[in-house]
Amino acid sequence: MIAESARKEKSRAESIDGPNPATPKRQHVAAPPLAPDFPRATHEGLLFLTVVASVVLAGLSHLTGAPIFITLGLLATGLAGVAMHLRNRRTVHRATALLDETAARSRAEIETLADRMWEMQESEERFRGLIDALGDLVVHRDRDGHIVYANMVFAGLVGTDQRDLAGRTLADLGIDVGIVPDAAFSDHECLSSTDVSIRTPNGPRWFSWIELSVRDKDSGAVSHRAIARDITARKRAESSLITARERAEYASQAKSRFLATVSHEIRTPMNGIMGMAKLLADTNLSPEQRTYVGAVSTSASALLALIEDLLDYSKIEAGRFDPEPQPTSLREIADNIIELMAAKAFAKNIGLGCHVEPDVPQMIMADPGRVRQVLLNLIGNAIKFTDTGGVLVSVARARTETSDRICFTVADTGPGLREEDMERIFEEFEQSDGTSTRTHGGAGLGLAISRRLVAAMGGAISVSSRLGEGSEFVFEIPAAGATEAPQNRQNILAGRRAVIVSKNAVEADAIARTIRAHGGAVDVAATASQATPFADHCDVLLIDAALEVGDGRLLKRLRQSGFADCEAITLIAPTDRGMLGEFRTSGYATFLARPVRGETLLRVLLTSHAPALPPPKPEKTGASSLRAHGGRQQGLSVLIAEDNDINAMLARATLLKAGHRVKVVGNGKAAVEAVTEAGLKNRFDVVLMDLHMPVMDGLDAIAAIRRHEEEMAVPPVPIMVLSADSQEKTRHAVLAHGASGFVTKPLDPDALVHAVEGQVAA
């Protein structure tokens, strides 16, 4: 209050003495008088003269003998004047006091109003100063778009005096902001927003223009009030991001091309090393030489696996991995991988088994190459770190009200993991044993790549483990587009009872799970004596060949213990196929190759009194291999189109050794000429076509050969593409161009012979 009184006194002083140069000019205006203020002395003297004159006239009329009423009238007039004078004096005094009071009150009210007006002016000036300080543009326009008010920031931006902006339009200033049409005022107001570019002396600047258009309900007057904020920095950042993204996409494409080139260039010499080592191992070598060749093959395989991991990791990092869903048989993938990894497991004398639940769909939509890659990594790691026991692979279906997923479980009996290592091993370049004295090598990329692949397919991967008790890796993927398995699969073995005799607990457990899941009964024993109590009602014996000797002693003992009427089936490792004749002589009806495929097991168990074991087949080498596959005795005629001399020599030597006739050309154009000039009599049975060759590449050569066949109306010759690019999209592309098959480099001699002969047999 004291400060406010001082400010008012200062303002009044300034209105009298002049304004302070440091403060805005302000003046008080005095209230006008309510009535003229006549001189009070003049008014009283005039009234006195009137009274005296009345008395004098009354005396003169009495002396002159005038009638008495005249004299009395004059006296009465004088007395009335005196009375009126007295009353007027009281009235004037009262009126003067009232006027003074009214004037004082009016003066106070005027001063109060002036103070309020001054405060409002100060508030408005402070508000406008605040808006200007914020740097935002403020523009008020009327219905036709003419500027009513614009703040100093806007005036400075367009380089125009603030007072000269009134009445102008934004278009006059080069700003493209239109007027909201009246139809938009359904609720008497409309809020609009846009980004506006405004040319300034320092170059164009961008503003986020937000405008509220309001129509008064009573008068219908329309006004447009806008506030705009500078977003030039954001626009520049967006432009930089777009440029950076385009550069990143270009770099990613360059990375993809680089990876494809590196993959091809690395695989080509690796193909020669591994292939030649394989061919060399098939020659007459001394034990020492065979050891050296085995070391070369092992080292080459390890190097190839490392290169594969690095290329896959780089490809994922570059964002070039896109899953390619297609109809996929999970049973086939699981069984194929188990067979592929069996040699490594048997070499360590550990078990390897697989069980697929009956309700797992026949087919789902998934990327088979990536599912296979993840399984290979998990199973390979399990075998690598397991020295006793074995590895069990399970495939099951997990359905809830909101999800349908396929669960792959890889359980091992290895050393297990510490709790702190279970998450770390999924990171790049991490291993369960990171010390310099670790037993097992590797780059530590397999699990990191697997996790990314599973995530890209919409799944998840996890691990559970206890130190010293093994580990269990689980990964799930969606069961998209599932084709259901036959409904009666769960009871197809109803009534069958089997006994498994095997020391390999893991494989025996996998077989037992499959039998029970399909309605059968099964017991497992490690020795003949343990199996004896299960003889009652048993109709099939499954005996591990590792427990049997050449004369069938184990089977005879079991027959004598109560299994006399049971059908006997031997479980044989691929390396023991040479003993099939002895097993047949000993009384075994048939065999199952380890690791046992689920579908093969069911087919054998469903076949009552299976036929006896066939005589052992001769080795599939040379012409005898052809006869075993239904080929011609003189072999197949094969054309190899390969520009790399070592790869061509490897393929040629492999096929010649298998009894085939081979011709080699160095480019796609020569391959087309060889096929078109051969004629019907000398047609090639199979063509092996490299994908990348000079003069004409493989795809163009395939297209030219197919056109020639259409023109000549001859059956298409099988064409197998040879490529170091193992991507699924590459496989699909070559098949779409007319190829019959695909062989991935590095070439495995046995796989190459099998693929070539399979094309003719098909």
Short mmCIF file of C-alpha atoms in Angstrom, two decimals, residues 441-656:
data_model
loop_
_atom_site.label_atom_id
_atom_site.label_comp_id
_atom_site.label_asym_id
_atom_site.label_seq_id
_atom_site.Cartn_x
_atom_site.Cartn_y
_atom_site.Cartn_z
CA GLY A 441 36.88 -72.55 -30.00
CA GLY A 442 34.57 -70.40 -32.07
CA ALA A 443 33.84 -66.73 -32.71
CA GLY A 444 30.89 -66.52 -30.31
CA LEU A 445 28.50 -65.38 -33.03
CA GLY A 446 26.25 -68.42 -33.46
CA LEU A 447 23.79 -67.70 -30.65
CA ALA A 448 23.77 -63.95 -31.36
CA ILE A 449 22.85 -64.64 -34.98
CA SER A 450 20.27 -67.24 -33.94
CA ARG A 451 18.56 -64.80 -31.59
CA ARG A 452 18.29 -62.20 -34.33
CA LEU A 453 17.00 -64.72 -36.84
CA VAL A 454 14.35 -65.99 -34.44
CA ALA A 455 13.29 -62.43 -33.57
CA ALA A 456 13.01 -61.58 -37.27
CA MET A 457 10.65 -64.56 -37.70
CA GLY A 458 8.45 -63.27 -34.86
CA GLY A 459 9.72 -65.73 -32.27
CA ALA A 460 11.87 -65.85 -29.15
CA ILE A 461 14.79 -67.90 -27.89
CA SER A 462 15.79 -68.70 -24.30
CA VAL A 463 17.95 -71.04 -22.24
CA SER A 464 17.60 -72.77 -18.89
CA SER A 465 20.50 -74.57 -17.25
CA ARG A 466 22.11 -75.70 -14.02
CA LEU A 467 25.83 -76.03 -13.69
CA GLY A 468 26.85 -79.65 -14.08
CA GLU A 469 23.37 -80.80 -15.17
CA GLY A 470 23.20 -79.79 -18.82
CA SER A 471 21.36 -77.06 -20.70
CA GLU A 472 18.06 -76.68 -22.51
CA PHE A 473 17.65 -74.17 -25.34
CA VAL A 474 14.13 -73.35 -26.52
CA PHE A 475 13.08 -71.24 -29.46
CA GLU A 476 9.55 -70.55 -30.62
CA ILE A 477 8.13 -69.36 -33.92
CA PRO A 478 4.51 -68.65 -34.92
CA ALA A 479 2.58 -71.56 -36.44
CA ALA A 480 1.35 -69.38 -39.30
CA GLY A 481 -0.73 -70.98 -42.04
CA ALA A 482 -0.65 -74.37 -40.31
CA THR A 483 -1.74 -77.46 -42.25
CA GLU A 484 -3.04 -79.87 -39.62
CA ALA A 485 -1.70 -83.39 -39.24
CA PRO A 486 -4.13 -86.33 -39.66
CA GLN A 487 -6.40 -86.64 -36.62
CA ASN A 488 -5.87 -90.39 -36.10
CA ARG A 489 -2.07 -90.17 -35.69
CA GLN A 490 -2.24 -90.15 -31.91
CA ASN A 491 -3.63 -93.72 -31.73
CA ILE A 492 -2.10 -95.46 -34.72
CA LEU A 493 0.10 -97.63 -32.46
CA ALA A 494 -2.69 -98.61 -30.09
CA GLY A 495 -2.25 -102.25 -29.03
CA ARG A 496 1.46 -102.40 -29.90
CA ARG A 497 3.97 -102.99 -27.09
CA ALA A 498 7.71 -102.54 -27.61
CA VAL A 499 10.83 -103.06 -25.54
CA ILE A 500 13.98 -101.03 -26.29
CA VAL A 501 17.33 -102.49 -25.27
CA SER A 502 20.04 -99.83 -25.47
CA LYS A 503 22.66 -98.19 -23.31
CA ASN A 504 22.10 -94.94 -25.21
CA ALA A 505 19.50 -93.40 -22.91
CA VAL A 506 18.94 -90.29 -25.02
CA GLU A 507 18.12 -92.12 -28.27
CA ALA A 508 16.06 -94.73 -26.42
CA ASP A 509 14.08 -91.95 -24.72
CA ALA A 510 13.38 -90.26 -28.08
CA ILE A 511 12.09 -93.54 -29.58
CA ALA A 512 10.00 -94.28 -26.47
CA ARG A 513 8.41 -90.81 -26.56
CA THR A 514 7.40 -91.28 -30.18
CA ILE A 515 5.82 -94.68 -29.50
CA ARG A 516 3.87 -93.45 -26.47
CA ALA A 517 2.72 -90.28 -28.24
CA HIS A 518 1.09 -92.42 -30.94
CA GLY A 519 -0.78 -94.73 -28.57
CA GLY A 520 1.73 -97.55 -28.08
CA ALA A 521 3.33 -98.95 -24.94
CA VAL A 522 7.08 -99.18 -24.45
CA ASP A 523 9.68 -100.14 -21.84
CA VAL A 524 13.38 -99.26 -21.89
CA ALA A 525 16.23 -101.43 -20.60
CA ALA A 526 19.99 -101.00 -20.72
CA THR A 527 20.81 -104.71 -20.60
CA ALA A 528 19.20 -108.05 -21.41
CA SER A 529 18.64 -108.86 -17.76
CA GLN A 530 16.80 -105.58 -17.22
CA ALA A 531 14.61 -106.33 -20.24
CA THR A 532 13.47 -109.78 -19.06
CA PRO A 533 10.62 -108.54 -16.78
CA PHE A 534 9.03 -106.78 -19.78
CA ALA A 535 8.64 -109.91 -21.93
CA ASP A 536 4.92 -110.34 -21.27
CA HIS A 537 2.70 -109.02 -24.09
CA CYS A 538 5.72 -107.61 -25.97
CA ASP A 539 5.41 -107.88 -29.76
CA VAL A 540 8.51 -106.01 -30.96
CA LEU A 541 12.12 -105.78 -29.74
CA LEU A 542 14.32 -102.82 -30.63
CA ILE A 543 17.97 -103.74 -29.93
CA ASP A 544 20.96 -101.44 -30.23
CA ALA A 545 23.49 -103.00 -32.59
CA ALA A 546 26.28 -101.78 -30.32
CA LEU A 547 25.20 -104.40 -27.75
CA GLU A 548 25.10 -107.24 -30.24
CA VAL A 549 27.93 -109.43 -31.47
CA GLY A 550 28.30 -111.10 -34.82
CA ASP A 551 26.64 -114.37 -33.87
CA GLY A 552 23.44 -112.75 -32.49
CA ARG A 553 24.14 -113.86 -28.94
CA LEU A 554 22.07 -111.08 -27.31
CA LEU A 555 18.99 -111.83 -29.39
CA LYS A 556 19.25 -115.55 -28.59
CA ARG A 557 19.44 -114.79 -24.89
CA LEU A 558 16.36 -112.58 -25.08
CA ARG A 559 14.47 -115.26 -27.01
CA GLN A 560 15.18 -117.69 -24.22
CA SER A 561 14.02 -115.13 -21.59
CA GLY A 562 10.46 -114.89 -22.91
CA PHE A 563 10.77 -112.85 -26.14
CA ALA A 564 10.44 -115.91 -28.40
CA ASP A 565 7.52 -114.56 -30.42
CA CYS A 566 8.67 -110.95 -30.65
CA GLU A 567 9.74 -109.33 -33.90
CA ALA A 568 13.38 -108.20 -33.60
CA ILE A 569 14.63 -104.94 -35.11
CA THR A 570 18.22 -103.76 -34.80
CA LEU A 571 19.18 -100.10 -34.31
CA ILE A 572 22.29 -99.67 -36.41
CA ALA A 573 24.73 -96.81 -36.89
CA PRO A 574 25.62 -95.79 -40.45
CA THR A 575 29.18 -97.06 -39.95
CA ASP A 576 27.90 -100.57 -39.13
CA ARG A 577 25.94 -101.18 -42.33
CA GLY A 578 28.46 -103.82 -43.35
CA MET A 579 27.08 -106.09 -40.59
CA LEU A 580 23.54 -106.18 -41.99
CA GLY A 581 24.07 -109.64 -43.48
CA GLU A 582 25.16 -111.07 -40.14
CA PHE A 583 22.20 -109.50 -38.37
CA ARG A 584 19.83 -111.01 -40.94
CA THR A 585 21.35 -114.43 -40.36
CA SER A 586 21.03 -113.99 -36.59
CA GLY A 587 17.25 -113.52 -36.85
CA TYR A 588 16.65 -109.77 -37.06
CA ALA A 589 13.68 -109.00 -39.28
CA THR A 590 14.74 -105.50 -40.31
CA PHE A 591 16.75 -102.51 -39.12
CA LEU A 592 16.34 -98.85 -38.21
CA ALA A 593 19.22 -96.48 -38.95
CA ARG A 594 20.35 -94.31 -36.05
CA PRO A 595 19.33 -91.67 -35.34
CA VAL A 596 15.86 -93.09 -35.92
CA ARG A 597 13.45 -90.98 -37.96
CA GLY A 598 9.99 -90.75 -36.39
CA GLU A 599 8.12 -91.44 -39.63
CA THR A 600 10.34 -94.43 -40.42
CA LEU A 601 9.78 -95.84 -36.92
CA LEU A 602 6.01 -95.59 -37.27
CA ARG A 603 6.06 -97.20 -40.70
CA VAL A 604 8.16 -100.15 -39.48
CA LEU A 605 6.07 -100.70 -36.35
CA LEU A 606 2.84 -100.59 -38.33
CA THR A 607 4.12 -103.23 -40.75
CA SER A 608 3.32 -106.62 -39.29
CA HIS A 609 6.05 -109.21 -39.80
CA ALA A 610 8.36 -106.95 -41.73
CA PRO A 611 10.43 -108.63 -44.45
CA ALA A 612 13.83 -109.96 -43.64
CA LEU A 613 16.92 -107.83 -44.01
CA PRO A 614 18.09 -107.54 -47.59
CA PRO A 615 21.60 -108.59 -48.46
CA PRO A 616 24.14 -105.81 -48.00
CA LYS A 617 24.45 -103.47 -50.96
CA PRO A 618 27.82 -102.94 -52.61
CA GLU A 619 29.59 -99.63 -52.21
CA LYS A 620 28.12 -96.94 -54.45
CA THR A 621 31.20 -96.19 -56.46
CA GLY A 622 31.71 -96.26 -60.17
CA ALA A 623 29.22 -98.03 -62.39
CA SER A 624 27.84 -100.08 -59.51
CA SER A 625 26.59 -96.82 -57.98
CA LEU A 626 24.61 -96.18 -61.12
CA ARG A 627 23.03 -99.59 -61.13
CA ALA A 628 22.00 -99.09 -57.51
CA HIS A 629 20.27 -95.87 -58.52
CA GLY A 630 18.69 -97.22 -61.64
CA GLY A 631 21.07 -95.43 -63.99
CA ARG A 632 22.79 -96.67 -67.13
CA GLN A 633 25.80 -98.95 -66.82
CA GLN A 634 27.93 -96.69 -69.00
CA GLY A 635 27.16 -93.74 -66.69
CA LEU A 636 25.55 -90.39 -67.30
CA SER A 637 26.61 -87.73 -69.74
CA VAL A 638 27.23 -84.56 -67.71
CA LEU A 639 28.06 -81.06 -68.94
CA ILE A 640 29.89 -78.82 -66.43
CA ALA A 641 29.87 -75.05 -67.07
CA GLU A 642 32.39 -73.61 -64.58
CA ASP A 643 34.92 -70.80 -65.05
CA ASN A 644 37.04 -71.73 -61.99
CA ASP A 645 39.57 -74.39 -62.96
CA ILE A 646 39.83 -75.93 -59.49
CA ASN A 647 36.06 -76.21 -59.04
CA ALA A 648 35.74 -77.65 -62.52
CA MET A 649 38.49 -80.17 -61.84
CA LEU A 650 36.86 -81.16 -58.51
CA ALA A 651 33.44 -81.71 -60.06
CA ARG A 652 34.94 -83.54 -63.03
CA ALA A 653 37.06 -85.86 -60.87
CA THR A 654 34.13 -86.61 -58.57
CA LEU A 655 31.77 -87.52 -61.39
CA LEU A 656 34.41 -89.51 -63.32
#
